[in-house]
Structures are given as structure tokens and as C-alpha cells.
Coordinates of C-alpha atoms in Angstrom, one line a residue:
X1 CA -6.9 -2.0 -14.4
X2 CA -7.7 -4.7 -11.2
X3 CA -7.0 -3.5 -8.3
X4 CA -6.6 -6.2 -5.2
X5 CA -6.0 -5.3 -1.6
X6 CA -4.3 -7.4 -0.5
X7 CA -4.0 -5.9 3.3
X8 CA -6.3 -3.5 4.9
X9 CA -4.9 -3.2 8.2
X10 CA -2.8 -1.0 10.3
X11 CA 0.6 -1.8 11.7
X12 CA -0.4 -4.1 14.1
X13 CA -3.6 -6.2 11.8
X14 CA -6.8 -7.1 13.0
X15 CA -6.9 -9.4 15.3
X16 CA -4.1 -7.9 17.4
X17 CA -2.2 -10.1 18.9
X18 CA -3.5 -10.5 22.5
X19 CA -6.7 -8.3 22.1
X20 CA -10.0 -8.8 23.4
X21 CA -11.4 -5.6 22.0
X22 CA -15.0 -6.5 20.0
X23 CA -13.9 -6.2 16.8
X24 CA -10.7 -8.2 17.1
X25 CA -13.2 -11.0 18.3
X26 CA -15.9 -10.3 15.2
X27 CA -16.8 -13.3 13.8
X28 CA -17.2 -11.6 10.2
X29 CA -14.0 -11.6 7.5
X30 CA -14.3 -7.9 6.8
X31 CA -13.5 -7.4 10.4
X32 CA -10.1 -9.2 9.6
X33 CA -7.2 -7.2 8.1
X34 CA -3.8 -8.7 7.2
X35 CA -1.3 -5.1 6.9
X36 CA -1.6 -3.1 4.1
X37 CA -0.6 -3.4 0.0
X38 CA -2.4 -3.8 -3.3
X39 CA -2.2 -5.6 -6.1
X40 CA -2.2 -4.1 -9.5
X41 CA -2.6 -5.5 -13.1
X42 CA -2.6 -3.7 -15.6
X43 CA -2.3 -3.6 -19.0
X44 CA -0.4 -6.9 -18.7
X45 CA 1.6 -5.8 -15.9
X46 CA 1.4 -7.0 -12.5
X47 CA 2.3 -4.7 -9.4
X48 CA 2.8 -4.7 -5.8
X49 CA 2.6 -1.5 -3.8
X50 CA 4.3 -2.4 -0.1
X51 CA 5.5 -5.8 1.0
X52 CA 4.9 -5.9 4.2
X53 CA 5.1 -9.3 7.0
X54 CA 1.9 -11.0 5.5
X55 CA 3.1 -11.2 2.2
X56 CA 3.7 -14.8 1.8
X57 CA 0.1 -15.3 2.9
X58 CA -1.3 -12.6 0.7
X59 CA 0.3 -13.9 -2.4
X60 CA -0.8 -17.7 -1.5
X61 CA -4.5 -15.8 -1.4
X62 CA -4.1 -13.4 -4.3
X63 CA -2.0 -16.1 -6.4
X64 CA -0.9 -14.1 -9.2
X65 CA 1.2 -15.2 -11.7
X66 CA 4.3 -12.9 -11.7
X67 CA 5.4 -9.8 -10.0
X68 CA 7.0 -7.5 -12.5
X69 CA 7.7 -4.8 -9.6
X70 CA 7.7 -3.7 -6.0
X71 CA 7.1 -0.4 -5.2
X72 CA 7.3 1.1 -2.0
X73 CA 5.8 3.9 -0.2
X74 CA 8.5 4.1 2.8
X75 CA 10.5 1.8 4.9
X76 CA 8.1 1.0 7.7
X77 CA 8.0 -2.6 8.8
X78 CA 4.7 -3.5 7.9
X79 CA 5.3 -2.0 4.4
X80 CA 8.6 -3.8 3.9
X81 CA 9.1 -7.2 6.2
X82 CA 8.2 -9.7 3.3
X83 CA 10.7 -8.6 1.1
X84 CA 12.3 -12.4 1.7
X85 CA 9.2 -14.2 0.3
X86 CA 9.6 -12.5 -3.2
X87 CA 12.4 -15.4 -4.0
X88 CA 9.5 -17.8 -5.8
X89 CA 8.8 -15.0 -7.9
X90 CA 12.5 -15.1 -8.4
X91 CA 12.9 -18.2 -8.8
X92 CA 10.2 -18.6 -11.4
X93 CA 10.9 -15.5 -13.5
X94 CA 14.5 -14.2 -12.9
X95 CA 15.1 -10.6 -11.5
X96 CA 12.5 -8.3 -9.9
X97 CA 12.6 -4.5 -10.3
X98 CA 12.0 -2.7 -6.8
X99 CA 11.0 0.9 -6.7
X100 CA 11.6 3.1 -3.7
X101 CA 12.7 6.7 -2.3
X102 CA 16.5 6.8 -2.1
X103 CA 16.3 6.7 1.8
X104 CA 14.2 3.5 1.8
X105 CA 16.4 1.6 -0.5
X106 CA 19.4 2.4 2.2
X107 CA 17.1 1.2 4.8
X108 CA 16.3 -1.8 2.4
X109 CA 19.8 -2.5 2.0
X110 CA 20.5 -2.6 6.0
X111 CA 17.9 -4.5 7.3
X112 CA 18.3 -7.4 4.6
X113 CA 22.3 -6.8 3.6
X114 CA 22.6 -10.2 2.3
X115 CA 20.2 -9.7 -0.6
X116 CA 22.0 -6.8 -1.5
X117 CA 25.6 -7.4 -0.5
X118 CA 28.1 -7.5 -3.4
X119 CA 30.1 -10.0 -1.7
X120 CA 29.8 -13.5 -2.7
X121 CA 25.3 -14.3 -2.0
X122 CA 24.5 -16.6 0.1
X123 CA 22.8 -19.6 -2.5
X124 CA 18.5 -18.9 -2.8
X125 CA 18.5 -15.1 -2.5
X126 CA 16.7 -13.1 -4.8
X127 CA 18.4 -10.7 -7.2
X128 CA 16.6 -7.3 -7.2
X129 CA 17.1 -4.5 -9.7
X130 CA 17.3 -0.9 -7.5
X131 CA 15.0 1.8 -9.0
X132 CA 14.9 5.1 -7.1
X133 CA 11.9 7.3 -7.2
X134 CA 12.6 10.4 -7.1
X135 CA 8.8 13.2 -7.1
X136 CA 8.6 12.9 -10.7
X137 CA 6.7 10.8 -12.7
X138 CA 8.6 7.4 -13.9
X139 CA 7.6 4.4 -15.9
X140 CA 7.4 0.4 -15.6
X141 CA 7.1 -0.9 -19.1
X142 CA 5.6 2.0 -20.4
X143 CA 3.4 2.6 -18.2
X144 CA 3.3 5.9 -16.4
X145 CA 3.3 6.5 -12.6
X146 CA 3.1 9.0 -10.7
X147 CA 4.6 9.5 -7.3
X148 CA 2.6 11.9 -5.0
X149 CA 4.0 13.0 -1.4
X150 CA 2.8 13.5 1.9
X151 CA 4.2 13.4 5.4
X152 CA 3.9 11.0 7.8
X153 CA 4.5 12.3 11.2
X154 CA 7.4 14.3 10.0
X155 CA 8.6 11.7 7.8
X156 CA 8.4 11.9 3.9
X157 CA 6.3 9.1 2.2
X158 CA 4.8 7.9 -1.5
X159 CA 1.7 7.6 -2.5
X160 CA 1.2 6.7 -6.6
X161 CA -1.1 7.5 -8.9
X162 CA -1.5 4.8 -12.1
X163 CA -3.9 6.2 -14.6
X164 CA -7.2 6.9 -13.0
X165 CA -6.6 5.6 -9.8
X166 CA -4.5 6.6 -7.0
X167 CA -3.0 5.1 -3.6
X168 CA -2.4 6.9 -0.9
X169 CA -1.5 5.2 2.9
X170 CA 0.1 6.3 5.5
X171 CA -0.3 10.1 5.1
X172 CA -1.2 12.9 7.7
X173 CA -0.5 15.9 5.5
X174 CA -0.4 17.1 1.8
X175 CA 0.9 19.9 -0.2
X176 CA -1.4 22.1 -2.2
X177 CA 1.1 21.3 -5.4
X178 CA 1.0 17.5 -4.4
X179 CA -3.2 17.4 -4.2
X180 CA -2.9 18.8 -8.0
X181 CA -1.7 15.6 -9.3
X182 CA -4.8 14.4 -7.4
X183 CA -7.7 15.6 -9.9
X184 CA -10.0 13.7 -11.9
X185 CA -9.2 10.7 -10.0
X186 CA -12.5 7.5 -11.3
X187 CA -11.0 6.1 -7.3
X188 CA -8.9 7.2 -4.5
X189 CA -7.7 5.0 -1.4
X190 CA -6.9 6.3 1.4
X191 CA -5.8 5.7 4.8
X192 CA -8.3 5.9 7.8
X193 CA -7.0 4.7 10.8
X194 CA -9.6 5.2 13.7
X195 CA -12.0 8.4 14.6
X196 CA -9.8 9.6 17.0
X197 CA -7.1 12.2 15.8
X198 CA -3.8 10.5 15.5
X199 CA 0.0 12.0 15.1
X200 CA 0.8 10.3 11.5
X201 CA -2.4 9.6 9.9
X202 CA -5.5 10.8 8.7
X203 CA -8.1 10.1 10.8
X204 CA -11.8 9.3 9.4
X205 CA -12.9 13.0 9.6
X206 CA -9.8 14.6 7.8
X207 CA -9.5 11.3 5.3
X208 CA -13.2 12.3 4.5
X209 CA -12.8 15.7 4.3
X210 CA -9.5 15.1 1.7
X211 CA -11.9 12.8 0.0
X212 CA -14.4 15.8 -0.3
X213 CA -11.9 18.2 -1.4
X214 CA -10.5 15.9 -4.5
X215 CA -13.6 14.4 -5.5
X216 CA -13.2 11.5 -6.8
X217 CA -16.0 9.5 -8.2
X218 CA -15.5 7.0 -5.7
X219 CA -13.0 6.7 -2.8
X220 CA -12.1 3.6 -0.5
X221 CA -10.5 3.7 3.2
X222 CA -7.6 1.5 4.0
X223 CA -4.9 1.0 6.4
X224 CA -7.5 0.7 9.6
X225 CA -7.2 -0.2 12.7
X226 CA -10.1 -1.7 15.3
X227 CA -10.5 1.5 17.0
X228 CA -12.8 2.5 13.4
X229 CA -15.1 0.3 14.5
X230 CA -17.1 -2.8 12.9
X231 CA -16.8 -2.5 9.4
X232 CA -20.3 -3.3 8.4
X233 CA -21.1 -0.5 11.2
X234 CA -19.0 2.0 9.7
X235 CA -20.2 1.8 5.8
X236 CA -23.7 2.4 7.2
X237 CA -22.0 6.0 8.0
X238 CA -20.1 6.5 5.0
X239 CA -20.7 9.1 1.9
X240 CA -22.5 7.6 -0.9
X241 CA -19.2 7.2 -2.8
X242 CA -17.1 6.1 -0.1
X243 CA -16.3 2.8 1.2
X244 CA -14.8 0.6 3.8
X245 CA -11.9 -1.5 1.7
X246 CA -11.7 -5.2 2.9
X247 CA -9.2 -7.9 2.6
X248 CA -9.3 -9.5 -1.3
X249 CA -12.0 -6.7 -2.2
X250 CA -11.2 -6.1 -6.2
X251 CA -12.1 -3.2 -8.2
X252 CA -11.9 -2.7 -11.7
X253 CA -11.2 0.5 -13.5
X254 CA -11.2 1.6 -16.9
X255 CA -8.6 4.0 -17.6

């Protein structure tokens, strides 16, 4: 399994628009985080988990060859924007399987009705096959994932595990039944978004203290915001077996 990220950043990126804050000025890439998603191949299938307003950019960077799924993990905007820019993936290859929570696929459906509309389509739109994810595992060509949930804020989100590796962003909380799912994981990523305690996300202290309790033998930090600091500052702080993801960082995994 490859694993790409494709996006590091928190709602907003890094730069933010208008900032002068140090690390939206760094000069070094890792400082530099397009919002978040990943990229997974595996076993001849090609994911994307989130599709948020840089995806056109991130797919020009990535340049894979197909997409045979989206899946989301809720309806956010900076999960969910790009959905448009799936059409040359459309266009090369025919229908696209999204997979979402039955409340995101409404809130799919609303904000870009004439994709889903069953009136007469407007020419160019993409056709997209519905899937919804229920909290039980489901598969993509034979391939089994597994949905894990947390809240974010007060609102119900997915993260996935595929094999040996597991994705979890935008999180605050977890169920004791939903960390079980969570064992024996070869790498977790998690979201981090800044030191300070926040309302609907893990800060660094309880993303590392989530990380100690699962154990994993290794553990990344994603959806981060400038207020985490300089990246190459940070890692010098980090657990052996933790690290600071980065835009186009790839891992591989054997699973």
C-alpha cells in the first residue's frame, strides 16, 4: 500500500490568505499545506479520502492514473469543494463510486444538485455512483474498509482503516468500542491542529496522548494549522515514532 498526502492543512491552508504570521511567510515547502486528503493505492486500486477545494491542484501534483473511489469523512467544505474537478477522471474512465455517511451524501446532493439531479444533466457533468457508509465494514473491489467514528464538535465523522493503516482527521473524541478497531495499526494519521486546546479537534497533546494509547508502530500528524508551529521545529519535539506529515510525503506499507 502507497499512501500520498495529498493536503496537510487545516480549513483555511498554509499560507492563509492575508496572514503575516512567521510560518505563513516560511520560506521552506513543509511549511506549506494545501487542505487535507490522501491518496491511496492499493493492491491495484487507487483511492481518495476527502476532496476538498485544492483538488484540481493536488491531482495535477499527485497525477495518478485513475480514481476508482471517493470517500468521505463528512461534508465540511475543505473535505468536499472539489467534487467538480473529478469530471477528467470521468471523462477518461466512465463512472466514479463515491462513498459517504447518509447525511453527507444529502449535503452532497444540495450543494452540487446538478450532478445529482435526475432531471435532464446539464452536458460535462460527471456521473457518480452513491455508496452509503453506514459503521460497519464495506468493501471497494474486494478490498476491506473499515469505517471508524469520532465526533467532531458534536458532529459525527469517519475515519477509515485499510489494512494496516488507518486515517483519522477531524476528530476530537472517540469511543472506547471505536479505538478497538484501532489495534495493531504498522501507521496511524491523525489530526493535530495547533497546541492550544480547540473545540473540534485534537490538539497536539491529546493527538499524542491517542497516539500513545493505540500504539502504533509509527503515527503521522495531519490536518495542521500555523499556530503548530514551524514544521522542522516541531519534529525536533516529537516521539521517536511520530512525525510531522507534509504535502506529497509518501509512505509505503506492507500489509
Amino acid at each position: 500500500m502507497k499512501i500520498t498526502f495529498l493536503g496537510t492543512g487545516t480549513s483555511q491552508g498554509i499560507p492563509v490568505i492575508g496572514s503575516t504570521h512567521p510560518v505563513c511567510l516560511s520560506a521552506n515547502s513543509k511549511d506549506k499545506r494545501l487542505r487535507v486528503s490522501i491518496l491511496v493505492e492499493w493492491k491495484d486500486n487507487t483511492f481518495v479520502v476527502d476532496c476538498g477545494p485544492d483538488f484540481r491542484q493536488q491531482m495535477l501534483r499527485a497525477n495518478p492514473e485513475r480514481i476508482d473511489a471517493v470517500i468521505f469523512t463528512h461534508e465540511h467544505a475543505d473535505h468536499t469543494a472539489g467534487l467538480d474537478d473529478i469530471r477528467p477522471f470521468f471523462f477518461k474512465q466512465g463512472d466514479i463510486d463515491i462513498y459517504a455517511h447518509n447525511r453527507v451524501l444529502g449535503q452532497l446532493q444540495q450543494r452540487f444538485e446538478y450532478i445529482f439531479t435526475s432531471e435532464i444533466k446539464y452536458p460535462g457533468v460527471p456521473n457518480l455512483i452513491q455508496n452509503e457508509v453506514k459503521n460497519e465494514p464495506f468493501t471497494i473491489n474486494n478490498l476491506e474498509i473499515i469505517p471508524i467514528e469520532g465526533l467532531h464538535y458534536k458532529l459525527p465523522v469517519f475515519g477509515y482503516r485499510f489494512g494496516n493503516f488507518a486515517y483519522l482527521t477531524d476528530m476530537k473524541t472517540i469511543a472506547e468500542a471505536e479505538m478497538l478497531k484501532l489495534q495493531n495499526l504498522d501507521v496511524l494519521v491523525i489530526n493535530a491542529l495547533r497546541e492550544k486546546e480547540h473545540i473540534s479537534h485534537f490538539n497536539l497533546d491529546e493527538a499524542l496522548a491517542m497516539i500513545s494509547k493505540l500504539k502504533p508502530k509509527k503515527a503521522y500528524l495531519t490536518h495542521i494549522s500555523h499556530y503548530l508551529g514551524f514544521h522542522d521545529e516541531v519534529q525536533q519535539k516529537l516521539p521517536k515514532n511520530v512525525f510531522l506529515a507534509y504535502d506529497e510525503l509518501t509512505i509505503n506499507i506492507s500489509n
